Every structure is written in C-alpha cells, then in structure tokens.
Coordinates of C-alpha atoms in Angstrom, one line a residue:
Chain S
M1 CA -12.7 -5.8 -19.1
A2 CA -10.0 -8.5 -19.3
Y3 CA -7.2 -8.6 -16.7
T4 CA -3.5 -9.1 -17.6
V5 CA -1.4 -11.7 -15.8
E6 CA 0.1 -9.0 -13.6
E7 CA -3.2 -7.5 -12.7
L8 CA -4.5 -10.9 -11.7
V9 CA -1.5 -11.9 -9.7
V10 CA -1.6 -8.8 -7.5
N11 CA -5.4 -8.9 -7.1
D12 CA -6.3 -9.9 -3.5
S13 CA -9.6 -11.5 -4.6
F14 CA -7.8 -13.5 -7.3
I15 CA -5.2 -14.7 -4.8
A16 CA -8.1 -15.8 -2.5
F17 CA -9.5 -17.7 -5.6
C18 CA -6.2 -19.4 -6.2
I19 CA -5.9 -20.7 -2.6
R20 CA -9.6 -21.5 -2.4
Q21 CA -10.1 -19.2 0.5
Q22 CA -13.2 -17.1 0.0
P23 CA -16.4 -18.5 -1.6
E24 CA -17.3 -15.1 -3.0
A25 CA -13.9 -14.8 -4.6
I26 CA -14.2 -18.2 -6.1
A27 CA -17.7 -17.4 -7.4
F28 CA -16.5 -14.1 -8.8
W29 CA -13.6 -15.6 -10.8
N30 CA -15.5 -18.5 -12.0
D31 CA -18.1 -16.1 -13.3
Y32 CA -15.4 -14.0 -14.9
L33 CA -14.0 -17.1 -16.7
S34 CA -17.5 -18.0 -17.9
R35 CA -17.8 -14.5 -19.4
H36 CA -14.3 -14.5 -20.7
P37 CA -13.4 -18.1 -21.7
E38 CA -10.6 -16.7 -23.9
E39 CA -8.8 -15.6 -20.7
L40 CA -8.3 -19.2 -19.5
L41 CA -4.5 -19.3 -20.2
T42 CA -3.9 -15.9 -18.7
M43 CA -5.7 -17.0 -15.5
E44 CA -3.8 -20.2 -15.5
E45 CA -0.5 -18.5 -15.7
A46 CA -1.5 -16.1 -13.0
R47 CA -2.5 -18.9 -10.8
K48 CA 0.8 -20.7 -11.3
L49 CA 2.6 -17.6 -10.4
V50 CA 0.6 -17.0 -7.2
L51 CA 1.0 -20.5 -6.0
G52 CA 4.7 -20.6 -7.1
L53 CA 5.5 -17.5 -5.3
R54 CA 3.7 -18.5 -2.1
L55 CA 5.3 -21.9 -2.0
M56 CA 8.8 -20.6 -2.8
L57 CA 8.7 -18.0 -0.1
Q58 CA 7.4 -20.6 2.4
Q59 CA 10.1 -23.1 1.5
K60 CA 12.9 -20.6 1.6
Q61 CA 11.9 -19.3 5.0
N62 CA 15.3 -20.1 6.4
E63 CA 16.8 -17.5 4.0
L64 CA 14.3 -14.9 5.0
S65 CA 16.1 -14.1 8.2
A66 CA 19.0 -12.5 6.3
E67 CA 18.3 -9.2 8.0
E68 CA 21.2 -7.0 9.3
D69 CA 23.7 -8.3 6.8
S70 CA 21.1 -8.8 4.0
S71 CA 22.9 -8.9 0.7
E72 CA 21.3 -7.7 -2.5
H73 CA 20.3 -11.3 -3.0
A74 CA 18.5 -11.7 0.3
L75 CA 15.0 -13.0 -0.1
Y76 CA 13.4 -10.4 2.2
V77 CA 14.5 -6.9 2.5
V78 CA 14.2 -5.4 6.0
P79 CA 12.3 -2.1 5.9
D80 CA 14.9 0.6 5.7
Q81 CA 15.8 1.9 9.1
P82 CA 16.4 5.5 9.6
S83 CA 19.7 6.7 10.9
P84 CA 19.8 8.1 14.4
E85 CA 20.1 11.5 12.8
A86 CA 17.0 10.9 10.7
E87 CA 15.1 9.8 13.7
T88 CA 15.7 13.0 15.6
G89 CA 15.5 15.2 12.6
V90 CA 16.2 18.5 14.3
P91 CA 19.5 20.1 15.0
H92 CA 21.2 19.9 18.5
R93 CA 19.2 21.0 21.4
V94 CA 20.1 20.8 25.0
A95 CA 18.6 18.2 27.3
W96 CA 15.4 19.5 28.6
K97 CA 12.6 18.5 30.8
K98 CA 9.1 17.7 30.0
W99 CA 6.6 20.2 31.2
V100 CA 3.0 20.9 30.7
A101 CA 1.6 24.3 30.9
V102 CA -1.5 26.0 29.7
A103 CA -2.0 29.7 29.7
A104 CA -4.6 31.9 28.2
S105 CA -2.8 34.5 26.3
V106 CA -5.6 37.0 26.8
T107 CA -5.2 37.4 30.5
I108 CA -4.3 34.7 33.0
V109 CA -1.4 32.5 32.8
L110 CA -1.2 28.9 33.8
S111 CA -3.7 27.2 35.9
A112 CA -1.8 24.0 36.2
A113 CA 1.7 22.8 35.4
Y114 CA 3.4 19.5 35.7
Y115 CA 7.0 18.9 35.7
Y116 CA 8.6 15.6 35.0
K117 CA 12.1 14.6 34.7
Y118 CA 13.1 13.8 31.2
N119 CA 16.3 11.9 30.7
H120 CA 16.8 11.8 27.0
L121 CA 19.0 14.2 25.2
W122 CA 16.6 14.0 22.4
Q123 CA 13.0 13.5 23.0
S124 CA 12.5 10.6 20.8
S125 CA 11.0 7.5 22.5
A126 CA 7.4 8.5 22.0
T127 CA 7.9 9.8 18.6
L128 CA 9.8 6.7 17.5
S129 CA 7.3 4.4 18.9
Q130 CA 4.7 5.9 16.8
A131 CA 6.8 6.7 13.8
T132 CA 7.3 4.1 11.0
A133 CA 10.3 4.2 8.8
T134 CA 10.1 3.9 5.0
A135 CA 12.3 4.5 2.0
P136 CA 10.4 5.8 -1.0
R137 CA 12.0 5.7 -4.4
S138 CA 11.5 7.9 -7.4
G139 CA 7.8 8.1 -8.3
D140 CA 6.6 6.8 -4.9
A141 CA 4.1 8.6 -2.7
V142 CA 4.0 8.3 1.1
L143 CA 1.0 8.9 3.2
S144 CA 0.9 9.3 7.0
Q145 CA -2.4 8.7 8.8
P146 CA -3.8 11.0 11.5
G147 CA -1.9 10.3 14.7
E148 CA 1.1 9.0 12.9
H149 CA 4.6 10.2 11.9
R150 CA 6.5 8.8 9.1
I151 CA 10.3 8.9 8.9
M152 CA 11.9 8.4 5.6
V153 CA 15.1 8.6 3.7
L154 CA 14.9 9.6 0.1
P155 CA 17.1 8.2 -2.7
D156 CA 19.5 11.2 -2.4
N157 CA 19.8 10.5 1.4
T158 CA 17.6 13.5 2.3
K159 CA 15.8 12.7 5.6
V160 CA 12.1 13.6 5.9
T161 CA 9.8 13.4 8.9
L162 CA 6.2 13.5 7.8
N163 CA 3.7 14.8 10.3
A164 CA 0.2 13.3 10.8
G165 CA -2.3 13.4 7.9
S166 CA 0.3 14.4 5.3
R167 CA 1.3 13.1 1.8
L168 CA 4.7 13.4 0.1
E169 CA 5.2 12.4 -3.5
V170 CA 8.7 11.9 -5.0
S171 CA 9.1 12.9 -8.7
E172 CA 9.7 10.2 -11.3
T173 CA 13.1 11.6 -12.1
F174 CA 14.2 12.3 -8.6
D175 CA 17.9 12.2 -8.1
I176 CA 18.4 11.8 -11.8
K177 CA 17.1 15.0 -13.4
D178 CA 15.7 16.8 -10.4
R179 CA 15.0 16.6 -6.7
N180 CA 11.3 17.6 -6.8
V181 CA 8.9 16.5 -4.0
Y182 CA 5.2 17.4 -3.7
L183 CA 3.8 17.9 -0.2
T184 CA 0.4 18.2 1.3
G185 CA 0.5 18.6 5.0
E186 CA 3.6 19.1 7.1
A187 CA 7.2 17.7 6.9
F188 CA 10.6 18.4 8.3
F189 CA 13.4 18.2 5.7
D190 CA 17.0 17.5 6.4
V191 CA 18.2 17.9 2.8
A192 CA 21.4 16.2 1.5
H193 CA 23.8 18.6 -0.1
N194 CA 23.8 18.6 -3.9
K195 CA 24.5 21.9 -5.7
A196 CA 23.9 20.4 -9.1
L197 CA 20.4 19.3 -8.3
P198 CA 18.5 21.7 -6.0
F199 CA 15.9 20.2 -3.8
I200 CA 12.5 21.7 -4.5
V201 CA 9.4 21.2 -2.3
H202 CA 6.2 21.9 -4.2
V203 CA 3.2 23.0 -2.0
A204 CA -0.2 24.3 -3.1
K205 CA 0.8 27.9 -3.8
Y206 CA 4.5 28.1 -3.8
K207 CA 7.8 26.3 -3.9
I208 CA 10.8 26.0 -1.5
K209 CA 14.2 25.6 -3.2
A210 CA 17.1 24.3 -1.1
V211 CA 20.5 22.9 -1.8
G212 CA 21.4 21.4 1.6
T213 CA 19.6 22.6 4.6
K214 CA 17.0 21.9 7.3
F215 CA 13.6 23.3 7.2
N216 CA 10.0 22.7 8.0
V217 CA 7.1 23.1 5.6
K218 CA 3.5 23.2 6.8
A219 CA 1.0 23.2 4.0
Y220 CA -2.2 21.5 5.1
S221 CA -5.1 22.1 2.7
N222 CA -7.5 22.9 5.6
D223 CA -5.2 25.4 7.3
R224 CA -5.5 29.1 6.9
F225 CA -1.8 29.6 6.8
S226 CA 1.0 27.8 5.0
E227 CA 4.5 28.2 6.6
T228 CA 8.1 27.4 5.8
S229 CA 10.5 27.6 8.7
L230 CA 14.2 27.6 8.3
L231 CA 16.5 26.1 10.9
E232 CA 19.8 25.7 9.0
G233 CA 21.3 26.9 5.7
K234 CA 19.3 28.9 3.2
V235 CA 16.1 28.3 1.2
E236 CA 14.5 30.3 -1.5
I237 CA 10.7 30.9 -1.6
L238 CA 9.5 30.8 -5.1
L239 CA 6.2 32.3 -6.0
P240 CA 4.4 31.7 -9.3
N241 CA 4.6 34.5 -11.8
G242 CA 2.8 33.5 -15.0
S243 CA 4.4 30.3 -16.3
S244 CA 7.6 30.8 -14.4
D245 CA 8.6 31.4 -10.7
V246 CA 10.2 34.4 -9.1
V247 CA 12.3 34.3 -6.0
Y248 CA 10.1 36.1 -3.4
K249 CA 12.6 35.8 -0.6
T250 CA 15.7 34.0 0.5
L251 CA 15.1 33.0 4.1
Q252 CA 17.7 33.3 6.7
V253 CA 18.2 30.9 9.6
N254 CA 15.4 31.4 12.2
Q255 CA 13.0 33.0 9.8
K256 CA 9.8 31.7 8.6
F257 CA 7.7 32.5 5.5
I258 CA 4.0 32.7 6.0
L259 CA 1.4 32.6 3.3
N260 CA -2.2 33.4 4.1
T261 CA -4.0 30.9 1.9
A262 CA -7.5 31.6 3.2
D263 CA -7.5 35.2 2.0
S264 CA -6.5 34.3 -1.5
L265 CA -9.0 31.5 -1.8
V266 CA -12.0 33.2 -0.4
R267 CA -11.7 36.7 -1.6
K268 CA -9.6 36.1 -4.7
A269 CA -7.3 38.6 -3.2
P270 CA -3.6 38.6 -4.0
V271 CA -1.6 36.1 -2.0
K272 CA -0.7 37.6 1.4
T273 CA 2.8 36.8 2.5
E274 CA 5.1 37.8 5.3
V275 CA 8.5 36.8 6.8
L276 CA 8.7 36.5 10.6
P277 CA 11.3 35.2 13.1
L278 CA 10.8 31.7 14.4
S279 CA 9.2 31.3 17.8
Y280 CA 10.9 29.7 20.7
D281 CA 9.3 29.0 24.1
D282 CA 11.0 29.7 27.4
K283 CA 12.7 26.3 27.3
H284 CA 14.3 27.3 23.9
Q285 CA 12.2 24.8 22.1
N286 CA 11.5 25.8 18.6
V287 CA 7.8 26.0 18.2
E288 CA 7.5 25.4 14.5
T289 CA 9.3 22.0 14.6
A290 CA 8.2 20.9 18.1
W291 CA 5.9 18.3 16.5
V292 CA 9.0 16.3 15.4
D293 CA 9.6 15.7 19.1
D294 CA 6.0 14.8 19.6
L295 CA 5.4 18.1 21.4
L296 CA 2.3 20.2 21.0
I297 CA 3.1 23.8 21.4
F298 CA 0.5 26.6 20.9
E299 CA 1.7 30.2 20.9
D300 CA -1.2 32.5 21.2
Q301 CA -3.3 30.5 18.8
P302 CA -7.0 30.5 18.5
L303 CA -8.9 27.4 19.2
S304 CA -10.2 27.4 15.7
Q305 CA -6.6 26.7 14.6
I306 CA -5.7 24.4 17.5
K307 CA -8.7 22.3 16.5
N308 CA -7.0 21.2 13.2
I309 CA -3.8 20.2 15.0
L310 CA -5.6 18.2 17.6
E311 CA -7.7 16.4 14.9
R312 CA -4.6 15.3 13.0
K313 CA -2.7 14.2 16.1
Y314 CA -5.5 12.4 17.9
R315 CA -7.6 11.0 15.0
V316 CA -10.7 12.8 16.2
T317 CA -13.2 15.2 14.6
I318 CA -13.8 18.4 16.6
A319 CA -16.7 20.7 16.1
I320 CA -16.8 24.1 17.9
A321 CA -20.4 25.0 18.5
S322 CA -19.6 28.5 19.8
D323 CA -17.9 31.3 17.9
S324 CA -16.6 32.9 21.1
V325 CA -15.0 29.5 22.2
A326 CA -13.5 29.2 18.7
S327 CA -11.8 32.6 19.2
Y328 CA -10.2 31.7 22.6
H329 CA -6.5 32.1 22.3
Y330 CA -4.1 29.7 24.1
T331 CA -0.4 29.5 24.8
A332 CA 0.4 25.9 25.9
T333 CA 2.7 23.0 25.7
F334 CA 1.8 19.4 25.9
Q335 CA 3.7 16.2 25.7
H336 CA 2.4 12.6 25.8
E337 CA -1.1 13.8 26.9
D338 CA -4.2 12.2 25.5
I339 CA -6.9 14.3 24.0
D340 CA -9.0 14.4 27.3
E341 CA -6.0 15.6 29.2
V342 CA -5.4 18.3 26.6
L343 CA -9.0 19.5 26.6
K344 CA -9.2 19.5 30.4
A345 CA -6.1 21.5 30.6
L346 CA -7.4 24.0 28.1
Q347 CA -10.7 24.2 30.1
L348 CA -8.8 25.3 33.2
S349 CA -7.5 28.4 31.5
L350 CA -10.5 29.6 29.5
P351 CA -13.6 27.6 30.4
F352 CA -15.7 25.7 27.8
L353 CA -17.6 22.5 27.9
Y354 CA -17.1 19.5 25.7
K355 CA -18.7 16.2 25.0
K356 CA -17.0 13.2 23.4
E357 CA -18.8 10.5 21.5
G358 CA -16.4 8.0 20.0
N359 CA -14.1 10.1 17.8
Q360 CA -16.5 13.0 17.6
I361 CA -15.8 15.9 20.0
T362 CA -18.0 18.9 20.3
L363 CA -16.9 22.1 22.2
Y364 CA -19.4 24.5 23.4
K365 CA -19.8 27.3 25.9
Chain B
M1 CA -31.5 -30.4 -30.2
R2 CA -29.3 -32.1 -27.6
L3 CA -29.8 -29.2 -25.3
K4 CA -33.4 -30.3 -24.6
S5 CA -32.2 -33.6 -23.2
Y6 CA -29.6 -31.8 -21.1
C7 CA -32.3 -29.6 -19.6
S8 CA -34.6 -32.5 -18.7
G9 CA -31.6 -34.4 -17.5
K10 CA -30.4 -31.6 -15.3
R11 CA -33.3 -32.1 -13.0
S12 CA -31.9 -35.5 -12.1
F13 CA -28.5 -34.0 -11.3
H14 CA -29.1 -33.7 -7.6
K15 CA -30.3 -37.3 -7.3
F16 CA -26.7 -38.2 -7.5
D17 CA -25.4 -35.8 -4.9
N18 CA -24.1 -38.6 -2.8
M19 CA -21.9 -39.7 -5.8
L20 CA -20.9 -36.4 -7.4
P21 CA -20.4 -33.4 -5.2
D22 CA -22.4 -30.4 -6.2
S23 CA -19.3 -28.3 -5.8
W24 CA -17.6 -30.0 -8.8
Y25 CA -20.2 -28.5 -11.1
T26 CA -19.9 -25.0 -9.7
D27 CA -16.1 -25.2 -9.2
F28 CA -15.1 -26.5 -12.6
K29 CA -17.9 -25.6 -15.0
A30 CA -16.4 -22.3 -16.1
K31 CA -13.0 -23.9 -16.6
L32 CA -14.3 -26.8 -18.7
Q33 CA -16.3 -24.4 -20.8
A34 CA -13.2 -22.3 -21.4
I35 CA -11.3 -25.4 -22.4
A36 CA -14.0 -26.3 -24.9
C37 CA -13.9 -22.7 -26.3
H38 CA -10.1 -23.0 -26.5
F39 CA -10.6 -25.8 -29.0
G40 CA -13.0 -23.9 -31.2
Y41 CA -16.4 -24.4 -29.7
T42 CA -18.7 -21.5 -29.4
V43 CA -19.8 -20.4 -25.9
E44 CA -23.3 -22.0 -26.4
E45 CA -21.7 -25.2 -27.7
A46 CA -19.3 -25.3 -24.8
E47 CA -22.1 -24.9 -22.3
D48 CA -24.0 -27.8 -23.8
I49 CA -20.9 -30.0 -23.9
V50 CA -20.2 -29.3 -20.3
Q51 CA -23.8 -29.9 -19.2
Q52 CA -23.8 -33.2 -20.9
F53 CA -20.4 -34.1 -19.5
F54 CA -21.6 -33.6 -16.0
L55 CA -24.9 -35.4 -16.6
D56 CA -22.9 -38.4 -17.9
L57 CA -20.5 -38.1 -14.9
L58 CA -23.6 -38.4 -12.6
Q59 CA -24.4 -41.8 -14.1
K60 CA -20.9 -43.1 -13.3
D61 CA -20.1 -44.8 -10.1
L62 CA -17.5 -42.6 -8.4
A63 CA -17.3 -44.8 -5.4
T64 CA -13.5 -44.8 -5.3
E65 CA -12.0 -41.8 -3.6
I66 CA -10.8 -39.2 -6.0
R67 CA -7.8 -37.4 -4.6
D68 CA -7.6 -34.5 -7.0
P69 CA -11.1 -33.7 -8.3
E70 CA -9.9 -30.8 -10.5
A71 CA -7.3 -33.0 -12.3
Y72 CA -9.9 -35.9 -12.6
V73 CA -12.6 -33.7 -14.1
V74 CA -10.2 -31.9 -16.5
T75 CA -8.7 -35.2 -17.8
A76 CA -12.1 -36.8 -18.2
F77 CA -13.3 -33.7 -20.0
K78 CA -10.3 -33.7 -22.4
R79 CA -11.2 -37.3 -23.2
R80 CA -14.8 -36.1 -23.9
L81 CA -13.5 -33.4 -26.3
I82 CA -11.3 -36.0 -28.1
D83 CA -14.4 -38.2 -28.5
L84 CA -16.4 -35.3 -29.9
H85 CA -13.5 -34.3 -32.1
R86 CA -13.5 -37.7 -33.7
S87 CA -17.2 -38.2 -33.9
Q88 CA -17.8 -34.8 -35.4
Q89 CA -14.8 -35.1 -37.6
R90 CA -13.6 -31.8 -36.6
K91 CA -10.6 -30.1 -38.3
G92 CA -7.2 -30.2 -36.6
D93 CA -5.3 -32.8 -34.7
Y94 CA -7.1 -34.3 -31.7
R95 CA -3.6 -34.8 -30.1
D96 CA -3.6 -31.1 -29.4
I97 CA -6.3 -31.7 -26.9
E98 CA -4.4 -34.7 -25.5
L99 CA -1.3 -32.5 -25.1
F100 CA -3.1 -29.5 -23.7
N101 CA -1.5 -29.2 -20.2
I102 CA -3.6 -27.4 -17.7
P103 CA -2.5 -28.7 -14.3
S104 CA -4.8 -28.6 -11.3
A105 CA -3.9 -26.5 -8.2
Q106 CA -2.9 -29.7 -6.4
E107 CA -0.7 -30.8 -9.2
I108 CA 1.0 -27.4 -9.3
I109 CA 1.6 -27.5 -5.5
E110 CA 2.9 -31.1 -5.6
R111 CA 5.2 -30.3 -8.4
L112 CA 6.6 -27.3 -6.6
E113 CA 6.9 -29.2 -3.3
T114 CA 8.9 -32.0 -4.9
D115 CA 11.0 -30.1 -7.4
E116 CA 13.7 -28.2 -5.5
E117 CA 15.3 -27.0 -8.7
L118 CA 12.1 -25.4 -9.8
I119 CA 11.7 -23.6 -6.5
N120 CA 15.3 -22.4 -6.8
H121 CA 14.6 -21.0 -10.2
I122 CA 11.7 -19.0 -8.9
A123 CA 13.8 -17.9 -5.9
D124 CA 16.6 -16.8 -8.3
A125 CA 14.2 -14.8 -10.4
Y126 CA 12.8 -13.2 -7.2
K127 CA 16.3 -12.4 -5.9
K128 CA 17.0 -10.4 -9.0
L129 CA 14.2 -8.0 -8.2
P130 CA 15.1 -4.6 -6.7
A131 CA 14.7 -4.5 -2.9
R132 CA 11.6 -2.4 -2.9
L133 CA 9.8 -4.7 -5.2
R134 CA 10.8 -7.8 -3.2
R135 CA 9.6 -6.1 -0.1
V136 CA 6.0 -5.8 -1.2
I137 CA 5.9 -9.2 -2.9
Y138 CA 7.2 -10.7 0.4
M139 CA 4.4 -9.0 2.3
K140 CA 1.7 -10.1 -0.1
Y141 CA 2.7 -13.7 -0.8
Y142 CA 4.5 -14.7 2.4
Q143 CA 2.9 -12.6 5.0
G144 CA -0.5 -12.8 3.2
Y145 CA -1.1 -9.0 3.5
S146 CA -3.8 -7.4 1.4
T147 CA -2.7 -4.4 -0.6
E148 CA -4.5 -2.2 1.9
K149 CA -2.6 -3.7 4.7
I150 CA 0.7 -3.1 2.9
V151 CA -0.4 0.5 2.4
A152 CA -1.0 0.8 6.2
V153 CA 2.3 -0.9 7.1
T154 CA 4.6 0.9 4.7
G155 CA 2.9 4.3 4.5
F156 CA 3.1 4.2 0.7
T157 CA 0.0 5.3 -1.1
H158 CA -2.2 2.6 -2.7
Q159 CA -1.0 3.6 -6.1
T160 CA 2.7 3.2 -5.1
V161 CA 2.1 -0.2 -3.6
Y162 CA 0.1 -1.3 -6.6
N163 CA 2.8 -0.1 -9.0
N164 CA 5.5 -1.8 -7.0
L165 CA 3.6 -5.1 -7.0
S166 CA 2.8 -4.9 -10.7
K167 CA 6.4 -4.0 -11.6
G168 CA 7.6 -6.8 -9.3
I169 CA 5.5 -9.4 -11.0
Q170 CA 6.3 -8.1 -14.4
Q171 CA 10.0 -8.3 -13.8
L172 CA 9.7 -11.7 -12.1
R173 CA 8.1 -13.1 -15.3
Q174 CA 10.9 -11.6 -17.4
N175 CA 13.5 -13.1 -15.1
L176 CA 11.7 -16.5 -15.3
R177 CA 11.8 -16.4 -19.1
K178 CA 15.5 -15.6 -19.0
E179 CA 16.1 -18.4 -16.5
K180 CA 14.3 -20.8 -18.9
V181 CA 16.6 -20.0 -21.7
L182 CA 19.8 -19.9 -19.7
T183 CA 19.2 -23.1 -17.7
R184 CA 17.7 -25.1 -20.4
L185 CA 15.1 -26.3 -18.0
A186 CA 12.4 -25.8 -20.5
G187 CA 10.5 -28.8 -19.4
F188 CA 10.1 -27.7 -15.9
L189 CA 9.4 -24.2 -16.6
L190 CA 7.0 -24.8 -19.4
F191 CA 5.0 -26.7 -17.0
L192 CA 4.8 -23.8 -14.7
F193 CA 5.3 -20.8 -16.9
P194 CA 4.1 -21.3 -20.4

C-alpha cells in the first residue's frame, strides 16, 4: 500500500522519521522506500511539509500568543471556551449546600450524613475542573472518557454537556440541512432555537426532536433503561414505525420518557415505554440532571444499576459476586467523594464487603 | 556479473568503519536506490549500483569532516549516475540527473531558517486554514502531540482528529500552490514544494 502526501504528513511514525527521532520509525520508512522506490518524490514532499510546518510554527512563536483577541488570521486558535451558561448547563436553581446522605430505601434511613457549607450559586468548580471544552463542527464526533465531562458548543450555538463514557456525533450537514446528532451515553442539551431546522438526537431505539429547549438524554448501551428528561420547552419522542417515525409522545416540562431496552433486546418483546414525572430530592435538586453538577444521586436504585454509574464516573470495573447484594436498593447523594468513600457509605446502610485491586472492585456479601 | 564482485567486496565494508559510518549505508541506501529507479534502473540494478557506490566510497579517504552526510552522499551518487549514464550510453539527457533536486533534511532546515519570506509564505498558507484545522496542526507540529494525544486533549474521536489533520494538510498544500502563482516566488517554493 502506498501513502499519499497527506497520509504521510499526519503519520506520527513518518514525522519521527523526518526528525530522525525513533530508530524503529527510521528503519520502517527506509524499508518502505526500498519496497516502493516510486514513492520517493511523494515522501520527499511530505518531509518538506513536515519540516516546513514545524519550523514555521517555531519561528512564529511570538504570534502564537494571539489568544483572547485572536483574529481569524491568528496562528493558533485557542480552544473554544464555553460560555458561563454552557458551563452550568442547567436552568436556575437556588444556592444550596452540599450534603452527603445514604439511605437504604428498603428500611432504614441514613446512617451517616455530612453537611458542608457550599458557597457557589451553581455547583461548578469541581465539574469545570474535570470538564474540557470543545467545539465540534459538522461531521465531527466527540468522545468523553470515563470520569470525564465534556462541554461543547455546536455550530448552531447549542450547548451540550457530555457525561462520562459517552459519544456524540454531529451530522455532516449539521446547521445546513439538518440539526441531527447521534448519541451513545448521556448528554444534557441546551438547544438553540431554530424553528426551520429541528434539533434531533438519535439514540439506539428512538429519536428526540426539539426546536429550542433543555433536556437530558441518557442512552448508555449497557444500561437497562434509556431516558429522556425535559426541563424546559417541549420535545417530541419519535419511535420507529417501519421506514418512518411516529410521534409517541410530546413531553411536557418535568416529564421523562423511559424506554426499557433490556426487555426488547432479550425477549424480543415490543419496546416497553412509559412517561413519568422527573424526580427531585428534598433539596429540590433534579435527580436526572444532577450529574451535570457533579452530583451522584441515587433514588431507590438497585446496586446493579448503581454499579454502571460508578464505573463510568470513577474509571473502575465493578463485579458484584452476590445476587442479593446486586439487588440492594439505595437512596443516596454524593458529591466530591472518591470511590472508597462512596462504597463505605453504602456499606453503612446495607452491609456488604468489597475488595479493590487497582481499578477492579469486587462486591460480595 | 558485477554483483559477484559487490558481494565479495561487501565483506570488507566494515574494515573501513572508522572512515565511513555504518549508519550512512542503512540511512541512505533506500533513498539512493529510489533515485536510481527514478532514472530508469530496475530495482535489482539499483541495488547493485548502490552497493558498488558504497564499496567505492569505502575506498575513499573521508578524513575531512562532512557536515551534511545526506547531501554529500546524494550528490556523490548523482555523479555516479551521470558517469553510468555516459558509460552505458543510456537514453535521455544526463543533465536531468544533474538538475534533480532532492535536498537533505539539513538543507531544507537551513533554507527555512534563513529564508524569512519562505517562512512567511508557509505561515500565510497556514493562516488561511479554518480554525479547527489550524488547531490540530498546531498541536501536532508545534506541541509535538501524537494523534492519540490530540484525541485525549480535544475529546474528538480518532477519526475526527485524523480527518481534520488530513483536510488541514490538503488545504495547506492547495494554499501553497496558490501562493506560488500569486507571489511569483516559484524558485523558492519549487525548492520546497515541487
């Protein structure tokens, strides 16, 4: 296989060859040239481009600092910073305090609780310190790693916060012919208003159509349920019907649509759907979008579901060795706790044991 | 025929290590073979010519310091090709070999370092790129990030970063070609971007 100039110039190994950095890269490309002597001129042009670009960027360093007021001609473009609104992502909430509480929904409530003063109107510092901003364009796809949030502004000015372990792809014709995005995982959308081009989120088994609104979509491939929660405006839930889509439901504010994906996958049963009100804890914190504020809120959730959330947030793999432990239900809120603190707090309510080896955690009775 | 003498001679190659660094052979062999192929020799013929060239180079006294081995070897090899061209009465003009410009890495760098106008032309071509393409190019060629590192830093998928880099380089080449016509600096730019 012969490489084009572009393919060579962007190839890390070829760059190492050009700057004589890695013996294995030098050996590889010498061997390549031996096998493809006809590629000599292509390789030479690519080498000139690599060296030319490197040297130009080094020599023009003084122009690289054109940051805040960077014009379209600036050499370097500062990564797009999200607006304050994009950083917070969620509509107004009152100032509130951080608290940690764990309760077993089955019986007892709360073994331990901690209360700390929290000064920010928006909880944001922790989220922002972990979140990285980006500005995808049409055709781009953005990925967030476990334990990471991504804040982005799409070409139409829609703000998106991507939860850990998620992927969002923007259509090739975004903001030109459509406003289609494709999501795996979870994201909070603050959609810019545009009646002419509806904003459509595609997830595995349905679509969410919005004009200008704020909503959260949770559609992890390894979760039993997929959810769309509406905080502002209106969205339509579109379910596939043959080759077209039908409007299953127009969600009202504070409603969420739930689709039971496991049932349809395992038993080939019809997709099971329902519409429920959103959940709020006793501090008026919306449960469905709490992750945007770096909060972990569990509302009567089984440990088998909590496991997935913890895995994404803390970059760990959790195995539950006991079925009875997997079925423990918890109601709890955490903020800024590490994985050990979370597990210990859960242990206080409904006891289980756990061992941790590196990133592997096993829970057992 | 001649290959036999090359093989027997190759054994004596290392006797002259103190005069001709081994690395020259491994570093430049492929390039010289490709140059020979460029002027119509088959791969086998090119291998033979390069072998003999290095054997002959071993016999030479290279006592004087050679600042740019790549340029030295390529220039000497071009001379060898011209000699062969004449002796074998090959078709075509030997001056094509003479004019064949394939600068060494050091020559490229020196040219860039001393030619402000040339750097400005590359900078102008770069500035015309859309911001998102400039961003990944900056990360790769100024910050020295690998594609994987750019993926980690930006959050874009590997495919998106790769596409942006490829598009960036593609557009940069187009811009450089336009610059060449517009600025009539064909001499400079031909040197860098044929």
